[in-house]
XYZ file of C-alpha atoms in Angstrom:
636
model
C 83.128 171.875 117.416
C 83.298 175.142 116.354
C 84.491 177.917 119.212
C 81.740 179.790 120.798
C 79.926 182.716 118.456
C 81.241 181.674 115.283
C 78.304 180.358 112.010
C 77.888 176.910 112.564
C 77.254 175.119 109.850
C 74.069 172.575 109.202
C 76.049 170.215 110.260
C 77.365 171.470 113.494
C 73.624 172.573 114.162
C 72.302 169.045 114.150
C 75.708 167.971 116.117
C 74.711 169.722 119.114
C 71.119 169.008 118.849
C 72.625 165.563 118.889
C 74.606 166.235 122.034
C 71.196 168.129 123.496
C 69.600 164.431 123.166
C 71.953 162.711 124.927
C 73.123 164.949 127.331
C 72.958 162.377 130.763
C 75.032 160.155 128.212
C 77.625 162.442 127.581
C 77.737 165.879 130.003
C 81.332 166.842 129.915
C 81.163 167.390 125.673
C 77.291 169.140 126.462
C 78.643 171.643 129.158
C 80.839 173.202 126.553
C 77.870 175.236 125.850
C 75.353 177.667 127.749
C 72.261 178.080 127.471
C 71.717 180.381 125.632
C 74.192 179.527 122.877
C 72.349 175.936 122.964
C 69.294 178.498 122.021
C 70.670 179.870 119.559
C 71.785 176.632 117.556
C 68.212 175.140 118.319
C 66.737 178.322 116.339
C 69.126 178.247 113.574
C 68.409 174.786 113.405
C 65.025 175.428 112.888
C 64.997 178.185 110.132
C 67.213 175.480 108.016
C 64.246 173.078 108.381
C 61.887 175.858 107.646
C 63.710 176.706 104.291
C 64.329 173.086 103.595
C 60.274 172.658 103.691
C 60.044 175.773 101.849
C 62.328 174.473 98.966
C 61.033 171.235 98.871
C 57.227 172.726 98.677
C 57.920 174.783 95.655
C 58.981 171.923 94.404
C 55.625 170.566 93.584
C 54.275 170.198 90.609
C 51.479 173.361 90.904
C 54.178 175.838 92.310
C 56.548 175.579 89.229
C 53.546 177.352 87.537
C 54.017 180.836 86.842
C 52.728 183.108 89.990
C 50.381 184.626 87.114
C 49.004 181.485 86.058
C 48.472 180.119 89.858
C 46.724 183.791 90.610
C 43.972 182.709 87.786
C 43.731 179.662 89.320
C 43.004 181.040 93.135
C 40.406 183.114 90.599
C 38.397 180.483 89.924
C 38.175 179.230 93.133
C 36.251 182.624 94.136
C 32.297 182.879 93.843
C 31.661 185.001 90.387
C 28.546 187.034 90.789
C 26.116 188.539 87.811
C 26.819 192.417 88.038
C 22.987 192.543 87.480
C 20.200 190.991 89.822
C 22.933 189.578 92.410
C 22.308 186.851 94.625
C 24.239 186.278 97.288
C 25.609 182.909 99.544
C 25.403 184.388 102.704
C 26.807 180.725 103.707
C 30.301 179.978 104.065
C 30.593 178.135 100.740
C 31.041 181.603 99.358
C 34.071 182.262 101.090
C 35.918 178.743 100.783
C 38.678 180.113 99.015
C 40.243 182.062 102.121
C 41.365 178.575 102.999
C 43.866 178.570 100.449
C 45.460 181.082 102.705
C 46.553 177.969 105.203
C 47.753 175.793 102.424
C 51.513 177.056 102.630
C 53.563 180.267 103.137
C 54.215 180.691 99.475
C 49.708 180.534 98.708
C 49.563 182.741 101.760
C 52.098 185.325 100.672
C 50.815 185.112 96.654
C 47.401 185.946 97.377
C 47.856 188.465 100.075
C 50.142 190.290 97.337
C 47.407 190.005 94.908
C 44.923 192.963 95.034
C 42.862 191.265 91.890
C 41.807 188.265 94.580
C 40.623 191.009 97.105
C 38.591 193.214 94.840
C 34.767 191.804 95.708
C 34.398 193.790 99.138
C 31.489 192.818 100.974
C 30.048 193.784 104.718
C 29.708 190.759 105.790
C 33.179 189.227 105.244
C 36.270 191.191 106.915
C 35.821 194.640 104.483
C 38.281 196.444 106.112
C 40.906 193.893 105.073
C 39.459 193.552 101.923
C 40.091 197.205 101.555
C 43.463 197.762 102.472
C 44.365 194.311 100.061
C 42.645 195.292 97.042
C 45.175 198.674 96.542
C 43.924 200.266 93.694
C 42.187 197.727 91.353
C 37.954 198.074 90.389
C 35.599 197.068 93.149
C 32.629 194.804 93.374
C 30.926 195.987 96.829
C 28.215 194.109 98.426
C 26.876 196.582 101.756
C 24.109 194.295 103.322
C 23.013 197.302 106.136
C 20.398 194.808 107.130
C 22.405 191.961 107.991
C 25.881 193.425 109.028
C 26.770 196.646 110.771
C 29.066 199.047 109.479
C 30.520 202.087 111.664
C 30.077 205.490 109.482
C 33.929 205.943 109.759
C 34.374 202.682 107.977
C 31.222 203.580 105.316
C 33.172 206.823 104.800
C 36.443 204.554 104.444
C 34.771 202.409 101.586
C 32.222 205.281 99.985
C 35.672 207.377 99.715
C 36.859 204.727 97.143
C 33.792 205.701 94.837
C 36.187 206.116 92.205
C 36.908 202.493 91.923
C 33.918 200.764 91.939
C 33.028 198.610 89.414
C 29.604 197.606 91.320
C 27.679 199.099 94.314
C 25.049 196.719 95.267
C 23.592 198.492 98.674
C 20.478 196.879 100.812
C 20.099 200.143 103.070
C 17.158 199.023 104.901
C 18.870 198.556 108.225
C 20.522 201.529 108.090
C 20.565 203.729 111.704
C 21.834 207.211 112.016
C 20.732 210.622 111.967
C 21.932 211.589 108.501
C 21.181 210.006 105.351
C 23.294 207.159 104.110
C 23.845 209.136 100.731
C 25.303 211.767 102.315
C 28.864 209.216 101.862
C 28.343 208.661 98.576
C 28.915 212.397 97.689
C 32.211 211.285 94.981
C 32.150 210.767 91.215
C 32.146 207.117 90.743
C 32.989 207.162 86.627
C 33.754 203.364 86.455
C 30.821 202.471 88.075
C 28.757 200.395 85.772
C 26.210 198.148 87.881
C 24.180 199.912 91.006
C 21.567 198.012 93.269
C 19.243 200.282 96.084
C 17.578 198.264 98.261
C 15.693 200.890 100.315
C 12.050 200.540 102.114
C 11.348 204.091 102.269
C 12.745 205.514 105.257
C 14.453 208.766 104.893
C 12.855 209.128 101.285
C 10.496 211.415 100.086
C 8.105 210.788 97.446
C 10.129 207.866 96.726
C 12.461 210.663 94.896
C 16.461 209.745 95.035
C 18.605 212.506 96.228
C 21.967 212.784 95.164
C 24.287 210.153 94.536
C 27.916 210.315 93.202
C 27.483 213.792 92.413
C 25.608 212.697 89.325
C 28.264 211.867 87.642
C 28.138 207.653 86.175
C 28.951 208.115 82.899
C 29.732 204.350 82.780
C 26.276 203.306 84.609
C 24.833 200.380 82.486
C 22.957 198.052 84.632
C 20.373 199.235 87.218
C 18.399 197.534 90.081
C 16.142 200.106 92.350
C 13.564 199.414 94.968
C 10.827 201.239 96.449
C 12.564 204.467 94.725
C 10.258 205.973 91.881
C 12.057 209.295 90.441
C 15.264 210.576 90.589
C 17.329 213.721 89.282
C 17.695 215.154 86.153
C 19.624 213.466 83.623
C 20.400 210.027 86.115
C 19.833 206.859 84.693
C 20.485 207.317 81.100
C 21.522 204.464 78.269
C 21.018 201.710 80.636
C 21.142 198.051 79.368
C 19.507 196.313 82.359
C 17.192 198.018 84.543
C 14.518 195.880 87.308
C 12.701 198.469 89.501
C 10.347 196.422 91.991
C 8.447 197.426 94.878
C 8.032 201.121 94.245
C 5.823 203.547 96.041
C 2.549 203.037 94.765
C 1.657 206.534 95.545
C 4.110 207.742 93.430
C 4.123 205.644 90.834
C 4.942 206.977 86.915
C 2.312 207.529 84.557
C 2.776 205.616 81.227
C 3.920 208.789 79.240
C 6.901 209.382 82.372
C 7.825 206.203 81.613
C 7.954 206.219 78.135
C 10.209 208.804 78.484
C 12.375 206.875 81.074
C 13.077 203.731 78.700
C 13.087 206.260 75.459
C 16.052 207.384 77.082
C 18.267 203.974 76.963
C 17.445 203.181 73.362
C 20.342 199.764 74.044
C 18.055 198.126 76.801
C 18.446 194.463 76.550
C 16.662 193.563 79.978
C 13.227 194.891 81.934
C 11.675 193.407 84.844
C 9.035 195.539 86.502
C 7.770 193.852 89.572
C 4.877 195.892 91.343
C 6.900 198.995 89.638
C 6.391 200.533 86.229
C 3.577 202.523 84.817
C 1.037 201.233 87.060
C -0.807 204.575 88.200
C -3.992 205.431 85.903
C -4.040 208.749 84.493
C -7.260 210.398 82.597
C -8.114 209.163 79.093
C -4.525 206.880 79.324
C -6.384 203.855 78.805
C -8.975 204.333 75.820
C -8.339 204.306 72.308
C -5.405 203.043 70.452
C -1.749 204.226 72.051
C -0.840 207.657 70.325
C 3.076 206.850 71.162
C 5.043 203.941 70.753
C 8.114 203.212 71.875
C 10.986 200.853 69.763
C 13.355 198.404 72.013
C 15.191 196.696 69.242
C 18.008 195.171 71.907
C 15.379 193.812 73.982
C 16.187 190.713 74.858
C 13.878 189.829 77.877
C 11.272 191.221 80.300
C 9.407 190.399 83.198
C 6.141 191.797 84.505
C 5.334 190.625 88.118
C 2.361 191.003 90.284
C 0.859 193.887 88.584
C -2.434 194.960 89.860
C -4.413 194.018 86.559
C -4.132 192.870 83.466
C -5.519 195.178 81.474
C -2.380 197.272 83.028
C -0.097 194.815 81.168
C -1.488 194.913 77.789
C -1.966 198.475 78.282
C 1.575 198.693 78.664
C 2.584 196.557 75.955
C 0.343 197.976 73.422
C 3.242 201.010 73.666
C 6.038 199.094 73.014
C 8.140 197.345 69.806
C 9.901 194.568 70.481
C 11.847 192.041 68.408
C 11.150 188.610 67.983
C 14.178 187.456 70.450
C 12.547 188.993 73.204
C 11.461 186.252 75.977
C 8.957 187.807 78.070
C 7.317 186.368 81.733
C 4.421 187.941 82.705
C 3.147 186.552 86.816
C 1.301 187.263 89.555
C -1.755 186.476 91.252
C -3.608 189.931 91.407
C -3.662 189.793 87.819
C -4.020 185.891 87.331
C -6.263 184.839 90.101
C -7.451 187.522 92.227
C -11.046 188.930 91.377
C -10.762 192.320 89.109
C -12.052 195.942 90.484
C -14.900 195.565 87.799
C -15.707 191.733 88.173
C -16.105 189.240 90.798
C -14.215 186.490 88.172
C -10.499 186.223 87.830
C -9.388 187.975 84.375
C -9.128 186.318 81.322
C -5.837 185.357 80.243
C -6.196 187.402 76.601
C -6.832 190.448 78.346
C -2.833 190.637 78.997
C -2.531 191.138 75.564
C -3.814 193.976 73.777
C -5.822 193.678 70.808
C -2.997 194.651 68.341
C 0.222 192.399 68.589
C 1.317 193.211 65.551
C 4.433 195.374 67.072
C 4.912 192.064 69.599
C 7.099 190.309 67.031
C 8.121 187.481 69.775
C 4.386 186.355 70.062
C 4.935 184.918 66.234
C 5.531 182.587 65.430
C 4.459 180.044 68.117
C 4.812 176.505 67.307
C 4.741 174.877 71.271
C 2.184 175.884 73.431
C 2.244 174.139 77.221
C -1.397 174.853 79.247
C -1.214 173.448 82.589
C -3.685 173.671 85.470
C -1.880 172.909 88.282
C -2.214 173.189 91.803
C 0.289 175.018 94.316
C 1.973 171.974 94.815
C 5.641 172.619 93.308
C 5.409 176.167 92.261
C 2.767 179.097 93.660
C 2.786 181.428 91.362
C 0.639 181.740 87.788
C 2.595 182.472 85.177
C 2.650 183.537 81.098
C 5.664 183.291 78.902
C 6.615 183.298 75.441
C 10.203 181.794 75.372
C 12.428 180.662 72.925
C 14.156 181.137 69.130
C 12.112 182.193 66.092
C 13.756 180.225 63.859
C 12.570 176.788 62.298
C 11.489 175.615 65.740
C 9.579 178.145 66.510
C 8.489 180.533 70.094
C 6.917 178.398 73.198
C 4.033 180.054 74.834
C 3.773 178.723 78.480
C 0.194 178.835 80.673
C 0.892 177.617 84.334
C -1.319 178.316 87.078
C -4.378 177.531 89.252
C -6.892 179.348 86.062
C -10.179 178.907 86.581
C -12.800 177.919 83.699
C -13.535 181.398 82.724
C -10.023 182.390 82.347
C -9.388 180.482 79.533
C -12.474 180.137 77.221
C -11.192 179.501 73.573
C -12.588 182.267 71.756
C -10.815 184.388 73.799
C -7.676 183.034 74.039
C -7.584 181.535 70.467
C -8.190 185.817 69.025
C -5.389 187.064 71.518
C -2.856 184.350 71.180
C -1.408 183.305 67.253
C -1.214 179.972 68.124
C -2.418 179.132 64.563
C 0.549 177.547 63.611
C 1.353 175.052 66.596
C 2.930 172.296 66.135
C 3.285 170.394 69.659
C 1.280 170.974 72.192
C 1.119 169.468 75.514
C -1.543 170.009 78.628
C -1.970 169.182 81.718
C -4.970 169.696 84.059
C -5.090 168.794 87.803
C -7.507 171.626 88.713
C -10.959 170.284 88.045
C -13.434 170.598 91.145
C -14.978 167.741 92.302
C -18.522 169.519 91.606
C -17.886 169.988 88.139
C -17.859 173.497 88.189
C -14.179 173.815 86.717
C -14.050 171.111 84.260
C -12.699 171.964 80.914
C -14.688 169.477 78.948
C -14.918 168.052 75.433
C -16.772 171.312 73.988
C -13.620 173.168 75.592
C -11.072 171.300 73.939
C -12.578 170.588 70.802
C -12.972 174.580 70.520
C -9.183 175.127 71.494
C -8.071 172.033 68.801
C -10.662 173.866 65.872
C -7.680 176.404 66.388
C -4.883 173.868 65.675
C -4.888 173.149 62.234
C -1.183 172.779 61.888
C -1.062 170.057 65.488
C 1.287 167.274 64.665
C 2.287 166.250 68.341
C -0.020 165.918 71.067
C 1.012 165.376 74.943
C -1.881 164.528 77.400
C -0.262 164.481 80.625
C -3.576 162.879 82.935
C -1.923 161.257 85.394
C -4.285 161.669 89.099
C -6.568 163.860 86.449
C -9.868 161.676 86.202
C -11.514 162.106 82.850
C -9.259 164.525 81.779
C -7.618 162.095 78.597
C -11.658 161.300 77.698
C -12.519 164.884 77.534
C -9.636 165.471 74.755
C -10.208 161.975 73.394
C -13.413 162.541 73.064
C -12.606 166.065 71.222
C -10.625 164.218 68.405
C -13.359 161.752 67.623
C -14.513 162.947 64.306
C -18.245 164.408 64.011
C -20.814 163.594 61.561
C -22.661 165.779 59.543
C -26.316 165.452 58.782
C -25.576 163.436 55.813
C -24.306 160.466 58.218
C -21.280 161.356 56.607
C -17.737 161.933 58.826
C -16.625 165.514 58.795
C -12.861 166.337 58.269
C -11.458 165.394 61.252
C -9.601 168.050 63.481
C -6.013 168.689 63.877
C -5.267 166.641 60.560
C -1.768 166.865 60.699
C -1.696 164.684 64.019
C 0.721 161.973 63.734
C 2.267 161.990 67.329
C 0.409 161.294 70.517
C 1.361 160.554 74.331
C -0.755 160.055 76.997
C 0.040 159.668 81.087
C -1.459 156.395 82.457
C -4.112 157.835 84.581
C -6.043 155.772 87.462
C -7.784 154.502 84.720
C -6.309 154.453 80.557
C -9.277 154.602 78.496
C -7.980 152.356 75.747
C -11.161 151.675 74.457
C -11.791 155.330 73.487
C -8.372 155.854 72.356
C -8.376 153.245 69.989
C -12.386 153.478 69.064
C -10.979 157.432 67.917
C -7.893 156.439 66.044
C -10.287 154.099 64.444
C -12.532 156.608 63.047
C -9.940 159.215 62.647
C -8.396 156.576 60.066
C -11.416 156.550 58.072
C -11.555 160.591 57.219
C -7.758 160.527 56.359
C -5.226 159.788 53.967
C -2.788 156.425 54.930
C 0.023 159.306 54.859
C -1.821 161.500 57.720
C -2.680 158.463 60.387
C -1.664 158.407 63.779
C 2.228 156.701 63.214
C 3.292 156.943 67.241
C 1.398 156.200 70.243
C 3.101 156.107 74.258
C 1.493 155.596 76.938
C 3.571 156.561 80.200
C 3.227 154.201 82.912
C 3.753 154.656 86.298
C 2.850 153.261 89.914
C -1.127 152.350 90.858
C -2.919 155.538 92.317
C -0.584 156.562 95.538
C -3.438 158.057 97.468
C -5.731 155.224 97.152
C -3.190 152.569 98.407
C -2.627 154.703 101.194
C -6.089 155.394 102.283
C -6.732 151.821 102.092
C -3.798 150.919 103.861
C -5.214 153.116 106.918
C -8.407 151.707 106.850
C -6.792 148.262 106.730
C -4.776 149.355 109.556
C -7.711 150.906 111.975
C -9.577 147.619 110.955
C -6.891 145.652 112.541
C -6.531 147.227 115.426
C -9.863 147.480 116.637
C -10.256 143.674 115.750
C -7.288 142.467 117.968
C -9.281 143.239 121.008
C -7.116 143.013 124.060
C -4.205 141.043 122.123
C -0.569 142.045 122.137
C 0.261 145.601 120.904
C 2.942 144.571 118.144
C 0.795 141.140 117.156
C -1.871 143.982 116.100
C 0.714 146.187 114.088
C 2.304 142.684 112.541
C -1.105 141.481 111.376
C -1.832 145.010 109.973
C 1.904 145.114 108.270
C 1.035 142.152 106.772
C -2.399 143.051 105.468
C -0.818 146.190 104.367
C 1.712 144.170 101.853
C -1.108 141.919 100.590
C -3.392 144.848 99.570
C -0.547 146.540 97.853
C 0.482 143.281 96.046
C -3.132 142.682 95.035
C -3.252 146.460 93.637
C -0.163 146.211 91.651
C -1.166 143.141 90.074
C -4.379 144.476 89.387
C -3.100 147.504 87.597
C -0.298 145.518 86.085
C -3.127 143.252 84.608
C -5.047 145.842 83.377
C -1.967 148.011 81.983
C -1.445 145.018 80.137
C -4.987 144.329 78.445
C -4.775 148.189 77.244
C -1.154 147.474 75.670
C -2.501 144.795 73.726
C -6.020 146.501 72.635
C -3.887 149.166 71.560
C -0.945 147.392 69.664
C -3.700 145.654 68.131
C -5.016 148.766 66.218
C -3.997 148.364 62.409
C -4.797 152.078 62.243
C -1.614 152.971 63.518
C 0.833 153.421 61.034
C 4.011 153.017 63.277
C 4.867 152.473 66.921
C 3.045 151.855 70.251
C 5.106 152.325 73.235
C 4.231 151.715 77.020
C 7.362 153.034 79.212
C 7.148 152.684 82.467
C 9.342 154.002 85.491
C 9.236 157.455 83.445
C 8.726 161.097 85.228
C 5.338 162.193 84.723
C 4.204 166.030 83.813
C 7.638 166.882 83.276
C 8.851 170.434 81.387
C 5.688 171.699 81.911
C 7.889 175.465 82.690
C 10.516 177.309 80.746
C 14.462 176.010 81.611
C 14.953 179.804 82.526
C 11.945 179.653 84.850
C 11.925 180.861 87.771
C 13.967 184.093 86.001
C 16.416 185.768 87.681
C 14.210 188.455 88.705
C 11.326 186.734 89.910
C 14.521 185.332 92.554
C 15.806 188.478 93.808
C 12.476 190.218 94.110
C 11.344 187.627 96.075
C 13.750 187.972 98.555
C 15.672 184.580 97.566
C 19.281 185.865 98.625
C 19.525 184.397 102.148
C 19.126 187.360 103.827
């Protein structure tokens, strides 16, 4: 052993940790040391273990990377946020990466040395460590005043830092003191280039901004305000993105101090006005043609949500230029649904257009067109959009809502909408009152196909929508003239047609009009595909049926057994749905066959079955990302 106070070695350490084991074995050899000294070794001991663990752990595979390489990779694991139109994971999902904090001591020390990974500061999630960490690279800061409170030394802490942010994103609603929040914000902030107000009013005036950042944002690109309708001189200038939603309807721009707001970012790729914009009448604004007209050639999308009318939207687009790339959602039910101040009736869906779309370059040219009556079942509010590349494919025009009848009479909609030169068009209609005061019927369609000349693909998607595939059928049939001779069928470019299986096909008719459509066409234009999409027997009739069934067997047992009563009415319950299954099997099958045997048909007929019905009936980018964060849809 080594005398007392000199370095032991690793070996001597685990010697007398040896002799610590076994000291009743063996106490003369132990008493050669204190305490203390036994202390001493036992601590020593345990830093060699410690850097043994250490040197084996950076032995692994991930920790030979280079500390660079491993700080991109901690990157990753963080949750990236759009700098425009935000929405947050209040969860804890968003936050998973602090976790990599417990991994080891080398992770721990890494990131904590890393001011990159501690750069997105938000209220909600330990901001003053956040602040302190992140040293002196850009910030992303996420104040949620509604959700989490922040002392005003701490505000003043972060708003001091003005000159790094990147992004201030700022829901003030909560916010409780005597003196205006923007008081903090009193700093340049010149790499600032995304800013979100969320404000409802309070300590506002007029909805007018007061000063913010001393005015100075020379790097301002992307804007997001609420409830705020003016601002100072010369704020807000060659913005890209810019969403202002639930402004002060009393204060409100007119359409010529709006003009001028957009006229001043001449590179704006993205608009969403959601009841915002130039929504307050002015005298003589809305008669005659628009004397100014405003060009957005980097427009690449826009919203328009819940506006009060529609005549407001086409008023409003009737001053602007836009490119053919634009993709453009127009929603809301005060202008969809609700009754207008002139009319007891919903407005027509052309009157969100204006007369003149010749400076709307992405309404042409429309090849798709989806119209679908639907009920609030999977999504509540109406919608119009015109979506898509104009290239060979063509725009997509989208109609989705609850419209009534009188919204959509074809005249109208056929001298607003150059749908001319559709190719595909699919429709859906689950709205149709049981009165038959709602019912777009053959006359309807056969107006809205007189439009089509250039239909090649047709989708009828009937399924629970009695009648509806008759009503179009029925439209196709070709007409005679007084002669007793067939007229030129219409939409004689139709080669392509699917139809849902509704509660009952109406093969007959289907095949009875590809029939006579054969007759008043070349071979080279007849029908060459046919599919019918088959699904389950009518879900609502089995079920009502099966309660009947049920109440039937109940009141019949009488005074017998409880569960005898619910076995007998299981049972019955599996025989009626058996029996309907085979019936519509049966009957699915008799239409197949009536149908494959129609020499008329130039190619296939297809029955699938098992497939989704009324599928992409909405854009892929629908709901937008405005239509999201103006709802409120960022969990707080």
């Amino acid at each position: 052993m080594a005398p007392v106070g000199s370095k032991l070695s690793f070996q001597q350490l685990v010697e007398a940790m040896l002799y610590k084991a076994h000291r009743c074995t063996k106490p003369s050899r132990l008493n050669k040391y204190s305490a203390s000294e036994l202390d001493a070794m036992e601590k020593k001991l345990q830093i060699s273990l410690s850097l043994i663990r250490g040197v084996r752990n950076l032995l692994q595979p991930i920790n030979r990377l280079p500390p660079e390489l491993l700080t991109l990779i901690f990157r990753q694991t963080q949750l990236h946020l759009p700098d425009f139109l935000p929405i947050r994971d209040l969860s804890a999902s968003g936050w998973k990466w602090l976790s990599l904090l417990q991994v080891c001591r080398h992770w721990r020390g890494l990131i904590a040395s890393t001011p990159e990974l501690w750069s997105i500061l938000d209220s909600g999630m330990l901001p003053e460590r956040f602040l302190k960490r992140s040293s002196a690279v850009p910030l992303r800061v996420y104040l949620d005043l509604k959700l989490n409170y922040l002392p005003e030394d701490l505000l003043e802490s972060i708003a001091s830092q003005s000159i790094r942010f990147r992004e201030l994103h700022l829901n003030m609603n909560a916010w409780q003191s005597n003196a205006t929040i923007f008081h903090h914000f009193k700093d340049p902030a010149p790499s600032l280039s995304g800013l979100t107000l969320v404000i409802d009013g309070r300590d506002i005036t007029n909805g007018h901004l007061p000063q913010l950042f001393s005015g100075e944002m020379p790097s301002l690109r992307k804007l997001c305000l609420k409830h705020l309708t003016s601002w100072p001189k010369g704020y807000f200038q060659n913005l890209t993105h810019v969403c202002l939603y639930d402004q002060n309807e009393l204060t409100r721009p007119s359409m010529d101090e709006f003009l001028d707001f957009i006229s001043s970012s001449p590179f704006l790729e993205e608009l969403a006005l959601v009841r915002a914009g130039p929504t307050r009448m002015t005298e003589g604004s809305s008669h005659g043609p628009p004397s100014r007209i405003i060009s957005l050639p980097h427009l690449r999308q826009l919203d328009i949500g819940a506006w009060a009318s529609a005549s407001m939207v086409a008023r409003f687009l009737s001053h602007i230029r836009v490119t053919s790339k634009v993709d453009m959602y127009i929603w809301g039910d005060g202008m969809l649904n609700a009754p207008q101040p002139d009319s007891e009736t919903p407005a027509s869906l052309a009157s969100l257009l204006p007369e003149d779309i010749s400076k709307l370059e992405n309404m042409r040219p429309i090849k798709k067109w989806y119209f679908a009556r639907q009920p609030r079942v999977i999504l509540d509010t109406p919608f119009v959009s015109v979506t898509g590349a104009a290239d060979i494919e063509g725009r997509t025009l989208h109609m989705y809502g609850t419209f009534n009848a009188s919204q959509v009479i074809p005249t109208q909609l056929l001298s607003r909408y150059p749908v001319s030169n559709v190719e595909s068009l699919t429709v859906r209609d689950s709205c149709m009152d049981t009165n038959g005061m709602n019912i777009l019927d053959i006359e309807f369609w056969r107006s809205i196909l007189q439009g089509l000349p250039e239909l090649q693909k047709l989708e009828i998607l009937a399924f629970r929508s009695i009648g509806f595939t008759r009503a179009i059928v029925g439209a196709l049939m070709p007409q005679h003239a007084t002669d007793a001779q067939p007229r030129p069928p219409l939409c004689p470019k139709l080669t392509s047609l699917t139809i849902e299986h509704d509660v009952s096909l109406p093969a007959y008719s289907i095949r009875t009009m590809i029939e006579a459509r054969a007759k008043c066409v070349p071979p080279a234009a007849r029908l060459e595909f046919l599919r019918v999409l088959v699904f389950d027997p009518n879900p609502q009739s089995v079920r009502q049926r099966r309660r009947r069934l049920r109440s039937m067997s109940v009141s019949e047992a009488g005074s017998s057994i409880g569960s005898h009563s619910d076995s007998e009415a299981t049972g019955l319950e599996n025989e009626v749905r058996t029996r309907e299954e085979e019936e519509y099997r049966l009957h699915t099958e008799d239409d197949r066959k009536l149908l494959e045997g129609c020499v008329e048909i130039s190619g296939e007929v297809r029955f699938e079955y098992g497939v989704p019905l009324s599928v992409g009936l909405v854009p892929d980018n629908w709901p937008t990302a405005a239509y999201n964060f103006t709802r409120g849809r960022r969990g707080s």
